[in-house]
mmCIF file of C-alpha atoms and ligand atoms in Angstrom:
data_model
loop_
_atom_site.group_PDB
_atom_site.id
_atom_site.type_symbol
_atom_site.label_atom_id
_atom_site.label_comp_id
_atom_site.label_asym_id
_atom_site.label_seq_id
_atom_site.Cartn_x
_atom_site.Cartn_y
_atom_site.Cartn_z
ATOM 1 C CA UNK A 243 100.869 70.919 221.984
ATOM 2 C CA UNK A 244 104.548 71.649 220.975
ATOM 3 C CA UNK A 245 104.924 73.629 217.728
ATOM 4 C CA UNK A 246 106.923 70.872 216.043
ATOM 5 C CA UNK A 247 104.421 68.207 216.669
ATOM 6 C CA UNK A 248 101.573 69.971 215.707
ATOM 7 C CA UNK A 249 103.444 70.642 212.532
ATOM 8 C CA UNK A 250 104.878 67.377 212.296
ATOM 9 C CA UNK A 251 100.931 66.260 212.559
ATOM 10 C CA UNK A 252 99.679 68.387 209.860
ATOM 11 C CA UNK A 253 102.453 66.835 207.025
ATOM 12 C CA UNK A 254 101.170 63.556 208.030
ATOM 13 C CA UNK A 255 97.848 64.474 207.259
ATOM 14 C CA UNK A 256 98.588 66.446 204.230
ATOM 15 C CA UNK A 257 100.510 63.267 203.134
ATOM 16 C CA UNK A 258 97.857 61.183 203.805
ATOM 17 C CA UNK A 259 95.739 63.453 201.569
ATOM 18 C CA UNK A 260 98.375 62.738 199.226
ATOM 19 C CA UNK A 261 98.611 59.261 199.800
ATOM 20 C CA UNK A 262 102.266 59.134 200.484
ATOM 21 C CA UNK A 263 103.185 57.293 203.411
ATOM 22 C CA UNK A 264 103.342 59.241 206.932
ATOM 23 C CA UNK A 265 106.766 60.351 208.232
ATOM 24 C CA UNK A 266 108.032 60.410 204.250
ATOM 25 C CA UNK A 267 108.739 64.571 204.724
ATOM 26 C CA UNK A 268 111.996 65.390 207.227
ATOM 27 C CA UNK A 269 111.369 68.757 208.443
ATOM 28 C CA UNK A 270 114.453 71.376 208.968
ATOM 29 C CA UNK A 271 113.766 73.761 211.297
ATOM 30 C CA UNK A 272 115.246 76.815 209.959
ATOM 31 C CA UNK A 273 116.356 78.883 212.989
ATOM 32 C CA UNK A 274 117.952 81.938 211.539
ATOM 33 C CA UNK A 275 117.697 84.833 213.631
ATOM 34 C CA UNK A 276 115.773 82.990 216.254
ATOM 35 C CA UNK A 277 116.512 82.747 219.866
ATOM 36 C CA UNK A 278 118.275 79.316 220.979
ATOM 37 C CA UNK A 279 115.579 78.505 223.365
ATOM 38 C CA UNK A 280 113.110 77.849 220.486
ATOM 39 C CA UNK A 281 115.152 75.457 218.850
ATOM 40 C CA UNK A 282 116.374 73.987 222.040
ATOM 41 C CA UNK A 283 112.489 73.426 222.949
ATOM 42 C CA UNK A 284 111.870 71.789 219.510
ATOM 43 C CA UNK A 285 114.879 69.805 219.317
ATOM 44 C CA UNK A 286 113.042 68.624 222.504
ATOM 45 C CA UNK A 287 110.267 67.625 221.032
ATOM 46 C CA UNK A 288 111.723 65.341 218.001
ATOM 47 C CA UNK A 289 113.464 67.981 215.509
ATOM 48 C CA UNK A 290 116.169 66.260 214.487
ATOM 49 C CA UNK A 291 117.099 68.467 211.368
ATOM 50 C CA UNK A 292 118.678 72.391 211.619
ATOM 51 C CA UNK A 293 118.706 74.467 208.872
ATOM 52 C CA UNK A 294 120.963 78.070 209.099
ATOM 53 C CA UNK A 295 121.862 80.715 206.323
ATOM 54 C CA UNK A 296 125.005 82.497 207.874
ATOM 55 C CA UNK A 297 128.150 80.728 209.448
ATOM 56 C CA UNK A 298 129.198 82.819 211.841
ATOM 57 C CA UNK A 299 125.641 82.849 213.403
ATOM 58 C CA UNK A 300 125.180 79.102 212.603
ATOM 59 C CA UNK A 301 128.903 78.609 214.725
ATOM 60 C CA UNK A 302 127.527 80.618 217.921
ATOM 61 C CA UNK A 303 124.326 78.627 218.003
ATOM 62 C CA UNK A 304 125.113 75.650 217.481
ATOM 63 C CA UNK A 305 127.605 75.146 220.112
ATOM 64 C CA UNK A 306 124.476 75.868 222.430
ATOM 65 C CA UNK A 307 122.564 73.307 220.882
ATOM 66 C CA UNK A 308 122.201 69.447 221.524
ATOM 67 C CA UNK A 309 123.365 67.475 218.973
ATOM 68 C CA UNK A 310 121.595 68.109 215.407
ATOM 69 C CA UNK A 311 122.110 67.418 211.948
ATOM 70 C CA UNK A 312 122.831 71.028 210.429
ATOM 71 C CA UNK A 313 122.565 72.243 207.225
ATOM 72 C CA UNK A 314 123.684 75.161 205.550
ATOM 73 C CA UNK A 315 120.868 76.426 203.415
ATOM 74 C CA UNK A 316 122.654 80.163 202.345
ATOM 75 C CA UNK A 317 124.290 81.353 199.730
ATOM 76 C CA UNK A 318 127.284 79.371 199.159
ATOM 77 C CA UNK A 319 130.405 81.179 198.877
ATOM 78 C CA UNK A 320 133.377 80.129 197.741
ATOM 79 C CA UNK A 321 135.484 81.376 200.381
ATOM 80 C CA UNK A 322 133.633 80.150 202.927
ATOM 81 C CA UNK A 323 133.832 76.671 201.750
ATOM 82 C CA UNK A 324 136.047 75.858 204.272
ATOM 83 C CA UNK A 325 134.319 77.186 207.398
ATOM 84 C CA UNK A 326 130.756 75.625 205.589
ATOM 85 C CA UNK A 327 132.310 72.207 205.624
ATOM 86 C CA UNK A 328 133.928 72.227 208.998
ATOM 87 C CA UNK A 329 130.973 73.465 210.678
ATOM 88 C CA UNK A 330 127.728 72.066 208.589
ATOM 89 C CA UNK A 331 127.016 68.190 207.566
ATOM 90 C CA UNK A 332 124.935 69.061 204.696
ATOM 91 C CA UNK A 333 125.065 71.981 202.171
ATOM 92 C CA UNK A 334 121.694 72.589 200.291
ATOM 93 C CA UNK A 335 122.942 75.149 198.092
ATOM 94 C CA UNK A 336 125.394 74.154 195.324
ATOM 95 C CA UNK A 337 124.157 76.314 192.755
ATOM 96 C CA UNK A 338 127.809 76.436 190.571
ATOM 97 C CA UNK A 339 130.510 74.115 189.713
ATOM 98 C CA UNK A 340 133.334 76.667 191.449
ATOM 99 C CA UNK A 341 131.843 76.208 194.508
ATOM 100 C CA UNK A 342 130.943 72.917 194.720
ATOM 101 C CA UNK A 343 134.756 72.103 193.661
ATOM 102 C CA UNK A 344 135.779 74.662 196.723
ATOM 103 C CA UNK A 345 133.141 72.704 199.127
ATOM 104 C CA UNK A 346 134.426 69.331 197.886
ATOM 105 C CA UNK A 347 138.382 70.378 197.875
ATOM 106 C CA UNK A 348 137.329 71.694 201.888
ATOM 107 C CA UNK A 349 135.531 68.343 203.212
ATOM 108 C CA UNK A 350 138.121 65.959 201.453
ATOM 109 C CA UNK A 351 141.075 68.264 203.665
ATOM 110 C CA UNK A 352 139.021 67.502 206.382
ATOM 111 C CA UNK A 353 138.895 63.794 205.645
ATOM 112 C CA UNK A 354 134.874 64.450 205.007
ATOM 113 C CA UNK A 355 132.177 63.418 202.299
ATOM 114 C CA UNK A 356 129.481 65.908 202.908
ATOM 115 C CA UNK A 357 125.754 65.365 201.247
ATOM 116 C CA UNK A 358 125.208 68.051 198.938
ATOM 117 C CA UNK A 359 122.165 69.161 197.021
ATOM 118 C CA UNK A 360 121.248 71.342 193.878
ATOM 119 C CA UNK A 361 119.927 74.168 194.144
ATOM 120 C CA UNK A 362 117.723 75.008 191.268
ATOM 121 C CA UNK A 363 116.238 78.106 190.455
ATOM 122 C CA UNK A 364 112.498 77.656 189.708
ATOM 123 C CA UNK A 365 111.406 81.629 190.352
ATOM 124 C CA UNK A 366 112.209 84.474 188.801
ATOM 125 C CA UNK A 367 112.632 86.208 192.866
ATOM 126 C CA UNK A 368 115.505 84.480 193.503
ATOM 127 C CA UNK A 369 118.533 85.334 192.492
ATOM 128 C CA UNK A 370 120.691 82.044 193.450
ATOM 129 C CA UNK A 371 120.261 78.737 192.105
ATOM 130 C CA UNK A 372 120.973 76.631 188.465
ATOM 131 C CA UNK A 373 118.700 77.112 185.783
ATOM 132 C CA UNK A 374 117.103 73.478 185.681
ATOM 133 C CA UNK A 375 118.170 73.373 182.211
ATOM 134 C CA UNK A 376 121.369 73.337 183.275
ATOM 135 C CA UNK A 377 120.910 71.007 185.836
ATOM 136 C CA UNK A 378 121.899 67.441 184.686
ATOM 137 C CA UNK A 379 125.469 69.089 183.613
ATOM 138 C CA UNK A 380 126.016 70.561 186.959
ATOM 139 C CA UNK A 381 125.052 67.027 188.640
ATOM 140 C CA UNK A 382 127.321 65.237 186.194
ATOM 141 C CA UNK A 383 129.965 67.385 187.235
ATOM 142 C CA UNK A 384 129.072 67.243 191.287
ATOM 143 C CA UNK A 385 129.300 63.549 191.346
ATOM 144 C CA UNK A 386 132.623 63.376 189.884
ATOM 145 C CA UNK A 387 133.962 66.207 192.986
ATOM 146 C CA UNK A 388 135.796 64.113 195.552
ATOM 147 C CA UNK A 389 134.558 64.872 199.155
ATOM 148 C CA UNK A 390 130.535 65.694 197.907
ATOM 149 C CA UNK A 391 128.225 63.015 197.400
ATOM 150 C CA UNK A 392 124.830 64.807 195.724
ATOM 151 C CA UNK A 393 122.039 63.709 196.726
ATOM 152 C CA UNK A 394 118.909 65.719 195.163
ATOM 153 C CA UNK A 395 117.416 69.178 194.544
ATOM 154 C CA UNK A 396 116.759 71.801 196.922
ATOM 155 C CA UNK A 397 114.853 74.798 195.033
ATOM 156 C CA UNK A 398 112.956 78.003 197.181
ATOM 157 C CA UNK A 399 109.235 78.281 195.359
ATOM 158 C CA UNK A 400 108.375 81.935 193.805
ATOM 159 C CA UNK A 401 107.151 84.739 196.355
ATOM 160 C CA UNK A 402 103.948 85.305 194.811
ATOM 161 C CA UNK A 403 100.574 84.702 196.487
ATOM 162 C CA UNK A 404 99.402 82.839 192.914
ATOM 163 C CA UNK A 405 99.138 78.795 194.301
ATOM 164 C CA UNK A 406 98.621 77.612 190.686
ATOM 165 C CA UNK A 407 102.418 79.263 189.861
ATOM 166 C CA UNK A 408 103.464 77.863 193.404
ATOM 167 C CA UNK A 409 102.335 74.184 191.953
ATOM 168 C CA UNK A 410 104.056 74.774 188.626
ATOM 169 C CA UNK A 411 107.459 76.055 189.675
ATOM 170 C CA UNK A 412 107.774 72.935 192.623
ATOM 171 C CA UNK A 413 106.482 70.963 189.997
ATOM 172 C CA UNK A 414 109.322 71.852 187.342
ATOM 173 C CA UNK A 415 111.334 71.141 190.754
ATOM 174 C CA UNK A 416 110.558 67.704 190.824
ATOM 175 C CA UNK A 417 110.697 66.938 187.284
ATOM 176 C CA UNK A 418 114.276 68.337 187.453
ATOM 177 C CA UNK A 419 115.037 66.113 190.543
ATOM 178 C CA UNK A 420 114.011 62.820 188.552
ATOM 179 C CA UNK A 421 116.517 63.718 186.084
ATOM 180 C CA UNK A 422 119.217 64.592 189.121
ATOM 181 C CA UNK A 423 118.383 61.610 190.769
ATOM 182 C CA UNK A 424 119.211 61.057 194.523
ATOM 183 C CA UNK A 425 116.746 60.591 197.446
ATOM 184 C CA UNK A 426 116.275 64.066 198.835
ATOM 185 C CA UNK A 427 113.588 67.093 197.388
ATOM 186 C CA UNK A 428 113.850 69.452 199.410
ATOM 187 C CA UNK A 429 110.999 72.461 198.612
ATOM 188 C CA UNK A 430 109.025 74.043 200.697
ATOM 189 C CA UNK A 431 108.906 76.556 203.327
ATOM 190 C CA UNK A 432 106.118 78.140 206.287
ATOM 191 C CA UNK A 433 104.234 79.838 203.422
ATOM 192 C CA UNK A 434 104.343 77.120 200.503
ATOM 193 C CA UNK A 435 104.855 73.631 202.428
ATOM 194 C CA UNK A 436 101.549 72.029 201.463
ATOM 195 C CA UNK A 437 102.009 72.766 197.681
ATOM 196 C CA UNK A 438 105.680 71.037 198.074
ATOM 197 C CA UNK A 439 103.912 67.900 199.846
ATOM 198 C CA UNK A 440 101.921 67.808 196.788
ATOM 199 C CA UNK A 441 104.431 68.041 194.293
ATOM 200 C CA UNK A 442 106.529 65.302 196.091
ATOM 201 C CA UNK A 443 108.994 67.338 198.831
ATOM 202 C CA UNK A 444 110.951 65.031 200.911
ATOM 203 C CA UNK A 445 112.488 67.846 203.138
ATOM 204 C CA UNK A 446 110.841 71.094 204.054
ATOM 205 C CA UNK A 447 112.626 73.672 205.568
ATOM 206 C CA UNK A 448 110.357 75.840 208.193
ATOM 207 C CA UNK A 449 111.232 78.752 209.745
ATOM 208 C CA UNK A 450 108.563 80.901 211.286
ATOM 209 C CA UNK A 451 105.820 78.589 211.336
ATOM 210 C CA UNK A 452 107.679 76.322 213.476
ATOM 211 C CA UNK A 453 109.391 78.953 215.756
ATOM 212 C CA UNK A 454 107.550 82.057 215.354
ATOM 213 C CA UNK A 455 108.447 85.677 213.813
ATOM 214 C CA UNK A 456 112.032 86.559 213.496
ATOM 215 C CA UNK A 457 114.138 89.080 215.405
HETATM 216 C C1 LIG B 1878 114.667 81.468 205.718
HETATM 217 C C2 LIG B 1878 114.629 80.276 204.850
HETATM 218 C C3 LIG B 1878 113.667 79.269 205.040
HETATM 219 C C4 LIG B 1878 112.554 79.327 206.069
HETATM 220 O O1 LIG B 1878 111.679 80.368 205.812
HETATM 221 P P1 LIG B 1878 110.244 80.465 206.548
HETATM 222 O O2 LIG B 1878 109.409 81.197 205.565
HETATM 223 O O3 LIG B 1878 110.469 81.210 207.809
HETATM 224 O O4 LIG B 1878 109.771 79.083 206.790
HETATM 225 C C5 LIG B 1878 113.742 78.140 204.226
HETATM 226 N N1 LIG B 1878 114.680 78.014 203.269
HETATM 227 C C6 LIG B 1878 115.602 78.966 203.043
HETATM 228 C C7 LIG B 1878 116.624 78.769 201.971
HETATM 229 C C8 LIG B 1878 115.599 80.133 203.819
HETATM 230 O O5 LIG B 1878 116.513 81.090 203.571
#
């Protein structure tokens, strides 16, 4: 069977598990440093979702691609705010008000609103993200950005092998993202997906369990 309907398979039954109605998770495939045939073979199969950390690699790929929704899921930069928005039509990463106001000031020149989420920071290995205390104050000020519309959380779970801290952080995740309101939780990736499902993910974003090792 394809990779993405296997894995498409196994959130439905981990949802079921849950009980949480099937087909409630979107997955993004994350294709950084992967080869385009990969993707091309999963977009194939159903993916409908692209996920990419770098814009210049993002630009070269995905004008080999068939159409996808793509999202930028890297470090956002202010000055590549205006590359991000022309290229991406959703940016996972607003960790900061000066870069969501860079993002915003981009997609309204372009005549866009682009679907933005959070990014919290619920591990101490990473160094991006808001502090979830800070959260609500950064949302407050993201919904009042022309050219953004927020729509939830995206957070990356700790790097430790330790599922009980796993659990915890996407659980402090999710508590965050019912005081951020908006329909998208997006948490978990190859290694920590089932924990997210548990803790009420929306979106997971899968990399090498959907397309294999990277180069
Ligand atoms: C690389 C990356 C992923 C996917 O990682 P895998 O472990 O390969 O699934 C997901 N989210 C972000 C933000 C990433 O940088």
């Amino acid at each position: 069977m394809n990779a993405y309907r296997a894995l498409v398979a196994e959130v439905d039954d981990e949802l079921e598990r849950c009980g949480r109605p099937r087909g409630s998770v979107t997955v993004v495939g994350v294709s950084k440093r992967q080869p385009v045939e990969r993707i091309v073979a999963a977009i194939d199969a159903g993916l409908e979702d692209v996920g990419e950390n770098y814009v210049q690699e993002a630009k070269a790929k995905f004008a080999r691609l068939p159409p996808v929704r793509k999202h930028f899921i890297g470090h956002l930069q202010t000055n590549k705010a205006k590359a991000i928005a022309a290229t991406f039509d959703v940016v996972q990463s607003v960790d900061r008000i000066d870069a969501g106001d860079a993002l915003g000031k981009a997609a309204s020149a372009l005549g866009k609103e682009i679907p933005v989420l959070l990014q919290l920071n619920i591990s101490p290995s990473e160094r991006f993200g808001c502090p979830p205390e800070r959260a609500p104050e950064l949302a407050e000020a993201l919904r009042a950005q022309r050219g953004l519309r927020l729509d939830g959380v995206m957070a990356i779970g700790p790097m430790t092998p330790d599922e009980a801290e796993i659990s915890r952080a996407f659980e402090l995740a999710a508590k965050t993202f019912a005081l951020v309101g908006g329909s998208t939780l997006s948490i978990g990736m190859s290694g920590d997906w089932r924990q997210a499902v548990r803790a009420g993910s929306t979106m997971i974003r899968i990399g090498t369990a959907l397309f294999g090792g990277r180069s």
